[in-house]
């Protein structure tokens, strides 16, 4: 989501409809304005109490434990046996012939467990309400209960009562049924983009009750691939967008299973790691509104607005909400297992910087109604800090919240087998929590270490916990090292030696240099070396830099060379949304309709960008669709479109298979083959030498638009790479290597297939002959805006 997160700061257009409560009159809270909220008075009866009817002693094979059978005074539960329960683990857990429910809420005065049948969910009915007695069903700040009975097709949620005082950060409303933050599956509507009853975009959601009958997934011996991070080529992918287009011809388009059907494409491309855009449960209709420009409705397509962090997005499942959302868990696991079989790791894009509950005008879904003052970063008068640009800020360094985040990450690693995480707006996770001080964070006072809410911390407790966790410290951890509150930490994110970063400075520098902007040759050379200017001083390595030119947020690669300006009118916001500074160049004409010479230059520039990614130290990341030249028509903020803009167009990919896609496949293969293009440390003078138009004479002046280097490689011998981003051609002199000869491999100025000269290429010898008279003189001609790779070979073999 990154720096365009501001789109989500609009007020939510829909609020949840309430379930009809058969035991009391429902009370609707309309979240309209801050004044309305702050002046609201609660009314209506509180929840009924639990009554202890007899005490028993249970034993589970060990020491006996005192328990108490509890039932509601009125009405009596006829479907379930009710016991005291255990405060751990959090969430709903099937065990001992029943289900234990446990949830944290420090400020609530009462808690009620609501059980809802799948058939009743869409009719806004509650099957059973079980009120919890704080004297028996509460340990510390954890409410808990243990039930035995028939849980088939059963869902659950909670009601909490307490003070409703936004000035104090409290939003308790007993009329609301809330999601358990630790729920493993959440369901509401079954079809992506389909409104609920009466056109409601926030119909009641509920959590799945686990069962002993739940099918055990067969992992078939799956184990983590554990690739060294330096060897990765990452592919940023949207699950729905990858196969939703009709040309995908998948059996289940737009789903986890659809991705499984197309894993062979990623294998062909040379990708060995997928970065999934948000797959936690979110509401795609969160800010649904009519878009008069396109004549359709806007949706939250990207998914950067989490409803529940433990639950995979149910509407990415082929079966939707059938089987109470369990199929989403099964199919997500299937995706991970099959990706691993193909030698592809999977990391998740996670959004722990804010939730879908928005600001004070947003809906009560889960965290806000459970304990708002704990889960969100609040000002002294209860206002929401908005470092995310989306209305609220998750209180990440609060002790309860950071434990929640660690528990969640552990679940996805141990239960779902994911290989790592990319943290959206990760700088928020380094900010001090509400009422931050050394006492409530570490348990002991440190004189002079008191800080205000939101202040950046040099050693954030959450990052410390994740980095030193025995399960998490071995997985991939990638930070988007900035937020919308102005904190920019690229190169300075607290890392404990293991965190990597989306290198936004790499993106900006490479875009400037490749399009021919003067004054960037030195900075460009740093990028090629893995950005030692950013990472070496902190003890990190080149692989701590995630290099990218394009991502979901901004122009695609094709649009980067086609548009000087954003064209976001289709978003219905008068072209005011999205980033204005894109460092793009249209190569002479704006838009897709252009002269043939302009189109040829655009293809050359796309090859230049991709070659740069593949020869840079660090970890390259490709954005979905860039491998065939996907265009969004110049729209650099397509968060709201469930259409062709965000769909991978497989027919277009087939059209480009002999063109740019071929080039991309060959370049990734070349990178994998070269030992020197994935170094574990920054290159030194013994391995790398810089050159200018003449050997050993690099030009780092403000006017320079040429960078070249040679690199010693244990597999290839030695390679020569050069970039000419001037508008003028140049004849360069190559380094002298007695007894050897430089052979051309890649020249982005040549038409396909001669841009990459493979051994089996028909006419390869003829292409070589065109270079012969230059190479005989140890020279090479480079056209404007081109890049080359040459390989050193013995003269006799040449």
CSV table of C-alpha atoms in Angstrom, one decimal, residues 245 291 294 301 556 559 567-571 623-624 628 630-649:
chain,number,residue,atom,x,y,z
A,245,UNK,CA,-9.2,-12.8,-16.3
A,291,UNK,CA,-18.1,5.2,-9.8
A,294,UNK,CA,-16.7,3.6,-15.3
A,301,UNK,CA,-9.3,-4.8,-4.5
A,556,UNK,CA,3.6,-0.8,-14.0
A,559,UNK,CA,3.4,2.5,-18.0
A,567,UNK,CA,-4.1,9.1,-15.4
A,568,UNK,CA,-6.3,8.2,-12.5
A,569,UNK,CA,-9.7,9.6,-13.6
A,570,UNK,CA,-11.1,6.1,-13.6
A,571,UNK,CA,-10.8,6.2,-9.8
A,623,UNK,CA,5.6,-7.0,-10.1
A,624,UNK,CA,2.9,-9.3,-11.5
A,628,UNK,CA,4.7,-9.3,-20.5
A,630,UNK,CA,0.9,-5.2,-18.5
A,631,UNK,CA,-0.6,-1.7,-18.7
A,632,UNK,CA,-3.1,0.0,-16.4
A,633,UNK,CA,-3.5,2.9,-18.8
A,634,UNK,CA,-1.4,5.2,-16.7
A,635,UNK,CA,-3.4,4.7,-13.5
A,636,UNK,CA,-0.9,4.5,-10.7
A,637,UNK,CA,-3.4,3.8,-7.8
A,638,UNK,CA,-5.7,1.0,-8.9
A,639,UNK,CA,-6.7,0.0,-5.4
A,640,UNK,CA,-10.5,0.2,-6.3
A,641,UNK,CA,-10.8,-1.7,-9.5
A,642,UNK,CA,-11.9,-5.3,-9.8
A,643,UNK,CA,-11.4,-5.4,-13.6
A,644,UNK,CA,-8.8,-5.7,-16.4
A,645,UNK,CA,-6.6,-3.0,-14.9
A,646,UNK,CA,-5.6,-5.4,-12.1
A,647,UNK,CA,-6.1,-8.7,-13.9
A,648,UNK,CA,-3.1,-10.6,-15.3
A,649,UNK,CA,-4.0,-10.9,-19.0
